[in-house]
Rosetta silent file (secondary structure, phi, psi, omega in degrees, C-alpha in Angstrom):
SEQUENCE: XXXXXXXXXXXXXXXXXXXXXXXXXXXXXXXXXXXXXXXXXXXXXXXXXXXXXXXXXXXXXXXXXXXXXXXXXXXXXXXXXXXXXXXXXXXXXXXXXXXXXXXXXXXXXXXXXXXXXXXXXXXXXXXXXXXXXXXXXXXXXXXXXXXXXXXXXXXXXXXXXXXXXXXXXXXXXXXXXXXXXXXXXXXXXXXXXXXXXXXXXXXXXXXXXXXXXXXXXXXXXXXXXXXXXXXXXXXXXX
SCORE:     score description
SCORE:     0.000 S_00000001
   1 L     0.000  -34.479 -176.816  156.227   55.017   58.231 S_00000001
   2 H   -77.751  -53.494  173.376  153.586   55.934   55.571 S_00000001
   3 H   -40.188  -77.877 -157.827  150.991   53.794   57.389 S_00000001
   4 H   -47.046  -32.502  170.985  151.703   55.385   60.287 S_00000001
   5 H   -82.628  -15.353  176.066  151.120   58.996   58.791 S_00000001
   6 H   -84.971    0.993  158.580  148.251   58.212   57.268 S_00000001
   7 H   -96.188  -24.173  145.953  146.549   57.431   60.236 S_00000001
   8 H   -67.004  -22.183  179.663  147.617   60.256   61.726 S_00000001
   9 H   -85.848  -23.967  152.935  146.023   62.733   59.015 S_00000001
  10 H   -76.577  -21.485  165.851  142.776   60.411   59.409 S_00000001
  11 H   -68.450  -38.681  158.137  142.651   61.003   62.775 S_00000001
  12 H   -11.668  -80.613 -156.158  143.838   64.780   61.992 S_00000001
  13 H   -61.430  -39.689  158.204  140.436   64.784   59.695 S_00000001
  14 H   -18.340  -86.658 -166.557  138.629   63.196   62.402 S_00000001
  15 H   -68.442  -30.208 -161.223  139.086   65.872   65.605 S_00000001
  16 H   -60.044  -33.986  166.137  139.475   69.162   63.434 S_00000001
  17 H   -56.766  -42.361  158.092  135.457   69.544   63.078 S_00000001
  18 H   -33.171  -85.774  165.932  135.493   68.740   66.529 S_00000001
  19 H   -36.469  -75.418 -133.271  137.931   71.479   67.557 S_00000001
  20 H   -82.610  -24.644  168.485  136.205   73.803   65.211 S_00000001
  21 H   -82.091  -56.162  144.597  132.818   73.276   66.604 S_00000001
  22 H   -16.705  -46.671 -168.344  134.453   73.660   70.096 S_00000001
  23 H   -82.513  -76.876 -179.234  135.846   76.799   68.838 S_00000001
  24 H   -54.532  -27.471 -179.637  132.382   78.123   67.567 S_00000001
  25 H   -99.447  -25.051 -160.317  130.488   77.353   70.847 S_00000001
  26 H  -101.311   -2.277 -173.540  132.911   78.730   73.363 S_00000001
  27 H   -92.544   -5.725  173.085  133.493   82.410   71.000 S_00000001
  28 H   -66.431  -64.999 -167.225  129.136   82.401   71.259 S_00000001
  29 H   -40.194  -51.077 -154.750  129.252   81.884   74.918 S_00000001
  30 H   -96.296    9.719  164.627  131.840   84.829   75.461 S_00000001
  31 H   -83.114  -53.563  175.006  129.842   87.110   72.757 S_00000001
  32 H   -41.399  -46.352 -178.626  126.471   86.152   74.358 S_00000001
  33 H   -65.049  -55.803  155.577  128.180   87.276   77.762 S_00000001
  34 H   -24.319  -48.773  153.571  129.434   90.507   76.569 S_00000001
  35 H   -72.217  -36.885  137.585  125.918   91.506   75.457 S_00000001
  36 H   -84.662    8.474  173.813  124.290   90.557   78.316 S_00000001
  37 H   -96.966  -87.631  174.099  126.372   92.701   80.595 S_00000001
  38 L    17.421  -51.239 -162.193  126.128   95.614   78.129 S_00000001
  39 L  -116.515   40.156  134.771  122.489   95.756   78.002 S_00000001
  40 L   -79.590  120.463  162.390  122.320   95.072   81.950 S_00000001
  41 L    16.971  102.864  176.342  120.308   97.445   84.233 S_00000001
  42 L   -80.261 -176.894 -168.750  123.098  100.015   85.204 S_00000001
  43 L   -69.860  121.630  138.295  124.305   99.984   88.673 S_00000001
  44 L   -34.315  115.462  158.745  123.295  102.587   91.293 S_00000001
  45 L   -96.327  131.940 -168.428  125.857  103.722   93.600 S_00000001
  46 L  -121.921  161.097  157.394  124.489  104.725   96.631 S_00000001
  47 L   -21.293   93.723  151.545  125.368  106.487  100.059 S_00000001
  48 L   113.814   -1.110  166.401  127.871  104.251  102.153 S_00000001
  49 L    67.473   30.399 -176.498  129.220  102.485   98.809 S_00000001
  50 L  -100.062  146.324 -172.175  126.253  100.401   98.758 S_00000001
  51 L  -149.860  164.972  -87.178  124.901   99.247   95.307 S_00000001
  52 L   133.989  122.013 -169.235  121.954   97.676   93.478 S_00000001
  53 L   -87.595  -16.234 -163.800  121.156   96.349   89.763 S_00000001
  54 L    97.090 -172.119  173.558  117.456   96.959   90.201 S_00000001
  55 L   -99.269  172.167 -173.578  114.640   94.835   89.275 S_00000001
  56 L   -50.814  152.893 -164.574  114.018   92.198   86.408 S_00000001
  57 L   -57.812  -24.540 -168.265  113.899   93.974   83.010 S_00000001
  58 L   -98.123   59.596 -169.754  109.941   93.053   83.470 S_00000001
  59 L   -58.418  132.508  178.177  109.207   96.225   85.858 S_00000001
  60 L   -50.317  176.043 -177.682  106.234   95.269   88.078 S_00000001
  61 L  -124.978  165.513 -154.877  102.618   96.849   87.768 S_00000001
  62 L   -69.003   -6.145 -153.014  101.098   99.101   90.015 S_00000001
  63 L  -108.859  -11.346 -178.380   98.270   96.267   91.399 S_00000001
  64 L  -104.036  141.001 -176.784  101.467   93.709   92.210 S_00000001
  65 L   -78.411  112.381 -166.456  102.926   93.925   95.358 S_00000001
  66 L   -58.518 -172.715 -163.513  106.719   93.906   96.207 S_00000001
  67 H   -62.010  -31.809 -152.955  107.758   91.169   98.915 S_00000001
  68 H   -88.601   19.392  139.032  107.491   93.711  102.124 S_00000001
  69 H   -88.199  -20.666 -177.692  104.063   93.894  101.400 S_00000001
  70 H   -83.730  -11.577  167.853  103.321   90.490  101.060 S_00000001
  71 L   -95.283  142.075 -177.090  104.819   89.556  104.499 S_00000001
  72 L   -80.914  123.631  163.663  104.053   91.249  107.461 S_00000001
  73 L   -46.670  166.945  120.125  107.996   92.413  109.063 S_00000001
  74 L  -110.637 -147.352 -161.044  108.678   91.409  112.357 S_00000001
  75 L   -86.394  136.290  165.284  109.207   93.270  115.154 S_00000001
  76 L   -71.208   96.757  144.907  113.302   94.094  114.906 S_00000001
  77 L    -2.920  -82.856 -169.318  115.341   93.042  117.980 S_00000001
  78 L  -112.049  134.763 -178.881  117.865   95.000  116.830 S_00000001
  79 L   -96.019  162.319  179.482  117.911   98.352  115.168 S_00000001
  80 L   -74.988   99.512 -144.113  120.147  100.231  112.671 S_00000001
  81 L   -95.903  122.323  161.812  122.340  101.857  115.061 S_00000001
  82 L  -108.477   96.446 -160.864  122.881  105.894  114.317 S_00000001
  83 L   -38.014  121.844  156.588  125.669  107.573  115.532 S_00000001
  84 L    -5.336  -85.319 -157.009  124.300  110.804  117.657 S_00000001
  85 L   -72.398    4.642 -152.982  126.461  113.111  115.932 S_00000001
  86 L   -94.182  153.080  175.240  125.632  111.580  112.473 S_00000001
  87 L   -96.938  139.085  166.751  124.733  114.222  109.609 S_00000001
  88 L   -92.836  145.883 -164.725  121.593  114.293  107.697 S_00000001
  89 L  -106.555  163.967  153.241  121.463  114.383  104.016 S_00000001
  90 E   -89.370  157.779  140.831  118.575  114.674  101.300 S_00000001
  91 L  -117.693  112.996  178.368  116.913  112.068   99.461 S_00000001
  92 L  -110.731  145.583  166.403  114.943  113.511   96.658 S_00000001
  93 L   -25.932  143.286 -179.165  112.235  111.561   94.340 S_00000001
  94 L  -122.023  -37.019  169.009  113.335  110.832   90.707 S_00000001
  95 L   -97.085  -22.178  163.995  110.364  110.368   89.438 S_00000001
  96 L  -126.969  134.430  179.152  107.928  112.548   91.929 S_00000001
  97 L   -55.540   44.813 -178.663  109.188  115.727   93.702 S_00000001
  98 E   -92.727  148.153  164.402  109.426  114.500   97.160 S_00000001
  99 E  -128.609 -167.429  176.637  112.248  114.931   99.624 S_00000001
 100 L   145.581  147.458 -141.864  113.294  114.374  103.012 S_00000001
 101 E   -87.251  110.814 -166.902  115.797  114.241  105.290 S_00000001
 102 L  -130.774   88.991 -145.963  117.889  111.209  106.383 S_00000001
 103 L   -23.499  125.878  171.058  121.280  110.197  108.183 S_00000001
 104 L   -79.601   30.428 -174.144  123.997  110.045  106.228 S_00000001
 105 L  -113.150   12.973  175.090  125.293  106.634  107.639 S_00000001
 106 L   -97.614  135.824 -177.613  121.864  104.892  106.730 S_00000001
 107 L   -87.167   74.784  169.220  122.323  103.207  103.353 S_00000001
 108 E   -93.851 -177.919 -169.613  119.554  103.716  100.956 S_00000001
 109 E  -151.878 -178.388  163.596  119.338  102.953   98.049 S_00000001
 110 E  -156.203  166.838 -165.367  116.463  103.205   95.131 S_00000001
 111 L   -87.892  107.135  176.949  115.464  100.782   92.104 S_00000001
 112 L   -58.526  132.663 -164.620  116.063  101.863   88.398 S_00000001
 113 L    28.772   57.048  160.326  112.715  102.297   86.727 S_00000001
 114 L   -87.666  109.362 -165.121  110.977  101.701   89.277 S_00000001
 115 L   -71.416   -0.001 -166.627  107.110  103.306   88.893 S_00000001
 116 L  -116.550   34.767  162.740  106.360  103.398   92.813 S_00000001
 117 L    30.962   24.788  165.070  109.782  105.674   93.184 S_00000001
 118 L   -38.130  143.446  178.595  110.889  103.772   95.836 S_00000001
 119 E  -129.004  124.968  171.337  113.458  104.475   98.371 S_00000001
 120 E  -111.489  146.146  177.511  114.652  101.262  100.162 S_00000001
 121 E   -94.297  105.306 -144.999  117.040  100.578  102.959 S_00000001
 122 L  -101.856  118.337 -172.365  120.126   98.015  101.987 S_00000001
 123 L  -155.056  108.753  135.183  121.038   96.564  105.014 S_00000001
 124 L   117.333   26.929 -171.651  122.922   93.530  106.866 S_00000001
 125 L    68.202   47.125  158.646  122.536   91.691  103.090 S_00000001
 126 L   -89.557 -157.831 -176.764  119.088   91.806  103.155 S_00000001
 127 L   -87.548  125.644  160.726  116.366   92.317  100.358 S_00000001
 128 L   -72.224    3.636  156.203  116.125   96.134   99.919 S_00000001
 129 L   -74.668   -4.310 -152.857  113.028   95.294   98.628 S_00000001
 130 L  -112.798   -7.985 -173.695  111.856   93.597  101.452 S_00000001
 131 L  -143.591   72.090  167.623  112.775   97.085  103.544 S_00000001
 132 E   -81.312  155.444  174.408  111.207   99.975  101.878 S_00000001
 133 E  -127.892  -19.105 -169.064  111.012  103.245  103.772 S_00000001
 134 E  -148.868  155.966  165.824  109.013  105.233  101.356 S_00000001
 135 E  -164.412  159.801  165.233  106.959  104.317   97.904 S_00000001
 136 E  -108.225  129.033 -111.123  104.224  105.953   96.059 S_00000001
 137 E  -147.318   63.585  148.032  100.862  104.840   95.449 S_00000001
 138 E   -56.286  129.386 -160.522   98.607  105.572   92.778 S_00000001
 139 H   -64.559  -59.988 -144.991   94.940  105.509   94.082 S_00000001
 140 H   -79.718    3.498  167.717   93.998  105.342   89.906 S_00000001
 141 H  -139.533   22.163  129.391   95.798  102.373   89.044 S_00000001
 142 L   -39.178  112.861 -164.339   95.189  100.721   92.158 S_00000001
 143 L   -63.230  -56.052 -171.978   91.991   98.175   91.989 S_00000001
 144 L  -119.592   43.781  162.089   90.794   99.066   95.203 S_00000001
 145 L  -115.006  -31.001 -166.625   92.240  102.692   95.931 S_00000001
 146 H   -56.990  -46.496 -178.287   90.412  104.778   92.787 S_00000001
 147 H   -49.597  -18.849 -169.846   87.119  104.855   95.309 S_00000001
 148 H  -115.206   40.858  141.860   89.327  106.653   97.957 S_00000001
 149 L   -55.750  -34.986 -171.464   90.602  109.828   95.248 S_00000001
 150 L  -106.708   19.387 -174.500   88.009  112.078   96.280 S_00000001
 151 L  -112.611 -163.321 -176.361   88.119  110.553   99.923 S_00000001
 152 L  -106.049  149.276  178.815   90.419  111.506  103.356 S_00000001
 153 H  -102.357   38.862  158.994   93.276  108.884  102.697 S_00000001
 154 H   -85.569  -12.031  179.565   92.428  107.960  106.594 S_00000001
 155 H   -77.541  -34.446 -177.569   89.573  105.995  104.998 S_00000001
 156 H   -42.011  -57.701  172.118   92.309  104.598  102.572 S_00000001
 157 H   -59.941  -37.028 -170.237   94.539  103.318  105.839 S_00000001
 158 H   -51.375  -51.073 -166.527   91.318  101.908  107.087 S_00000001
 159 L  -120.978   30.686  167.647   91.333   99.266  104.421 S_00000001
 160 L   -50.936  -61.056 -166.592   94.832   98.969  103.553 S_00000001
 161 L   -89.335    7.531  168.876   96.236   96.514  105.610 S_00000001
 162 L   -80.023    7.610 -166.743   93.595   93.687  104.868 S_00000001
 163 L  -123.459   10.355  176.194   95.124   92.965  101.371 S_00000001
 164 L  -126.422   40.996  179.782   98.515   92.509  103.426 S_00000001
 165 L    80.743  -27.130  177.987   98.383   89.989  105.920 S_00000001
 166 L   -84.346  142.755  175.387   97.002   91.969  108.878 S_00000001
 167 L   -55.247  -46.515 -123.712   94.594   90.820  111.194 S_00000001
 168 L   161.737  159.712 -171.465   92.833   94.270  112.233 S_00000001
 169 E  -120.744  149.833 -175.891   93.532   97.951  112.643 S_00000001
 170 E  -118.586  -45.688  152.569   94.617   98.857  115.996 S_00000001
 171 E  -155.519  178.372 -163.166   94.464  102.648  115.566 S_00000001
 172 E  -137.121  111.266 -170.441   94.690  105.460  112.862 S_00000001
 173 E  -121.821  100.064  177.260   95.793  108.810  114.093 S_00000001
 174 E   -69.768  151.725 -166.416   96.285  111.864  111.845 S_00000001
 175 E  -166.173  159.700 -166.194   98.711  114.275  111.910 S_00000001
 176 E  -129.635  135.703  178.593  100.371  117.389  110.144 S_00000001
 177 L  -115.336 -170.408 -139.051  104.425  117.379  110.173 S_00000001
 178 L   -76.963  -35.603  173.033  106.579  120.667  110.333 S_00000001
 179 L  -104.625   56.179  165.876  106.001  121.382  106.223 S_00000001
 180 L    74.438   14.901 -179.346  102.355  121.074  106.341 S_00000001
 181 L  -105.436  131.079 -172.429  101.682  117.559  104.734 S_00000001
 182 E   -79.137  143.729 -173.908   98.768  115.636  106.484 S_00000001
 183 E  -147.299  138.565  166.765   99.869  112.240  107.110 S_00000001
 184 E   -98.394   83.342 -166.798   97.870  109.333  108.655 S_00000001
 185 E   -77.988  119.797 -164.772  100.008  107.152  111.282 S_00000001
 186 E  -125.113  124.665  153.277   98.156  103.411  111.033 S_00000001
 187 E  -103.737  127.209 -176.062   99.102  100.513  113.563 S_00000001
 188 E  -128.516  158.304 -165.233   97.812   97.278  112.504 S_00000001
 189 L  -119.584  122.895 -150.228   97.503   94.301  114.179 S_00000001
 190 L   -70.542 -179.744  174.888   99.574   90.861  113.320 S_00000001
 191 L   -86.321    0.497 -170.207   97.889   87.222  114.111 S_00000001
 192 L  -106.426    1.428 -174.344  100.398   87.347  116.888 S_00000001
 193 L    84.809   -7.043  135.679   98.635   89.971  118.571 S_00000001
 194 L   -60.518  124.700  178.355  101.368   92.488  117.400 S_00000001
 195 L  -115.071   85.587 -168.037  101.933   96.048  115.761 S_00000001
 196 L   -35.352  -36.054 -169.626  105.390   95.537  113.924 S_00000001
 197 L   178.000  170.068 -177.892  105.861   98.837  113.028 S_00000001
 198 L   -85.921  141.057 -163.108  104.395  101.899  111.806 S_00000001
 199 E  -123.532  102.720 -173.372  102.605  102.367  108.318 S_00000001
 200 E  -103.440  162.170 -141.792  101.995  106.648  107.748 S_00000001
 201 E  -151.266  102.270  151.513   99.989  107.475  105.083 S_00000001
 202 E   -78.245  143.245  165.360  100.738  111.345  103.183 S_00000001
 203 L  -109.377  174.226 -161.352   98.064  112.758  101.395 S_00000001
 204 L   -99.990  110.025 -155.230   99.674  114.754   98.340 S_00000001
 205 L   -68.886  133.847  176.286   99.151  118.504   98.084 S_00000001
 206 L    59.284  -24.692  166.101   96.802  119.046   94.792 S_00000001
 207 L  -117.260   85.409  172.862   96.937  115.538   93.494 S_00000001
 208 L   -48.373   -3.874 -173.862   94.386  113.391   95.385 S_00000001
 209 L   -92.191  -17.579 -173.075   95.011  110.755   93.358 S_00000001
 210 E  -116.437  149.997 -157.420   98.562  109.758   94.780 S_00000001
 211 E  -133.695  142.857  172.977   99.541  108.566   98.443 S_00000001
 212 E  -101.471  105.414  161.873  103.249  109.170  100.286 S_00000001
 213 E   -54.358  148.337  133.954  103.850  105.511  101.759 S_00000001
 214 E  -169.230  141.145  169.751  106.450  105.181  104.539 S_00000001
 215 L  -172.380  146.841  172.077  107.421  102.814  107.069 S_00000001
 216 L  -161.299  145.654 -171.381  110.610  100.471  108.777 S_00000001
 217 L   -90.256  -38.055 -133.683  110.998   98.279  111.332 S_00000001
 218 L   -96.385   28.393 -177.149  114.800   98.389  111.334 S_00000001
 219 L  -120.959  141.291  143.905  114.675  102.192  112.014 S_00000001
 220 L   -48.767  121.256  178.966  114.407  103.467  115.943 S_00000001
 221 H   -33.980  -52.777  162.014  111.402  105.250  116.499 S_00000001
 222 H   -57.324  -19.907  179.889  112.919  108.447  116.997 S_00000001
 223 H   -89.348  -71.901 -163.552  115.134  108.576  113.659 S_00000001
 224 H   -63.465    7.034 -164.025  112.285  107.178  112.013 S_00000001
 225 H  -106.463  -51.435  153.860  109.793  109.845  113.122 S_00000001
 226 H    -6.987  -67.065  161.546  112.640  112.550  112.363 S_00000001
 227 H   -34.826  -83.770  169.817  112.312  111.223  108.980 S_00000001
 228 H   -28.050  -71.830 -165.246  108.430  111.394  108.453 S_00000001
 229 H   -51.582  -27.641  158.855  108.572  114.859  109.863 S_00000001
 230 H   -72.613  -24.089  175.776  110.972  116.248  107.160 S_00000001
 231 L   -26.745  147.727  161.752  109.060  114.799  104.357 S_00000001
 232 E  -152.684  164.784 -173.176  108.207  117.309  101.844 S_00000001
 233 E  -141.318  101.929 -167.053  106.536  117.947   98.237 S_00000001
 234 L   -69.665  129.495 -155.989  107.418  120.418   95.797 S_00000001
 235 L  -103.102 -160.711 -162.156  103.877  121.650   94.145 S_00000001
 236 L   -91.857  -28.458  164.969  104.280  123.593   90.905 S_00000001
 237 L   -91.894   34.899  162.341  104.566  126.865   92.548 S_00000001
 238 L  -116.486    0.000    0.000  107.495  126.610   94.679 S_00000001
């Protein structure tokens, strides 16, 4: 009987460092967890209960590209279908004073500390990054935009799309929407012989240095021109 306990208290003496290291690695693991959710990105809640942590803690720089510039879309079968009868809402800028008007059954969404103020559309589980409708552009931290600050930004559109994948510009049209911001509407043309979708081009009332981005293929022409057309920019005196 005494043999027998003392071999249980050496094994005893054995496992308990065991256990105790056991012990010590799995209470890191659930501290370590605890801290990274704490200090993660918060959450956005968006229109339509849709929601988005943002990007890596390592916010991009103005000369790197998100994905839906480095791929050319293609052209979208099928569109984001918007009920007639559906009401439009604002989306205003958080970091630049833009608005503009948009259905409220389209889900956007936009990226915490994000410097290009994006507004992206979260849709069918796709990347909202990969389906931006609007971003902002500084010409001055831009490699090859500071030459177009003092310029029309139709020369800007001219030479846009070559640093994206496109073949060729198929035409550049200018235009003024209903509150007075000149915008350049650019079609460019894919290796397929295609113009996926439209790429408009705002210039910025008083600051020449910054350009109002917007385009989606997943939108219907008519919604998305709706859109464009409401765009607006609060200057200092309004």
């Amino acid at each position: 009987m005494d043999e027998d306990e003392n071999i249980s208290i050496e094994d005893y003496k054995k496992i308990l460092p065991v256990a105790v290291i056991i012990v010590i690695v799995l209470t890191s693991i659930s501290v370590l967890a605890y801290i990274s959710a704490k200090n993660r990105t918060p959450t956005i809640v968006l229109p339509g209960g849709i929601t988005y942590l943002g990007p890596s803690e390592a916010a991009p720089t103005q000369n790197s590209k998100l994905k839906t510039q480095n791929e050319i879309q293609p052209i979208q079968s099928g569109k984001i279908p918007i009920p007639p009868d559906a009401k439009w809402s604002t989306q205003t800028g958080r970091k630049y004073p833009y608005s503009f008007l948009y259905p409220s059954t389209l889900p956007l969404g936009v990226f915490p500390n994000d410097p290009y103020d994006a507004v992206g559309i979260f849709w069918n589980n796709q990347d909202a990054s990969a389906n931006l409708l609007l971003r902002m552009e500084d010409l001055n931290q831009i490699k090859e935009g500071k030459e177009f600050v003092a310029k029309s930004k139709k020369e800007y559109a001219n030479i846009w799309w070559k640093q994206y994948g496109y073949k060729s510009v198929a035409s550049i049209e200018k235009f003024t929407n209903r509150n007075g911001l000149t915008g350049y509407r650019a079609k460019y043309m894919s290796d397929k012989g295609q113009t996926p979708y439209d790429n408009v081009f705002f210039e910025v009332p008083n600051r020449p240095e910054l350009v109002i981005w917007m385009a989606s293929g997943l939108l219907s022409q008519s919604v998305f021109d709706r859109i464009v057309d409401s765009l607006s920019w609060k200057t200092n005196d309004q």
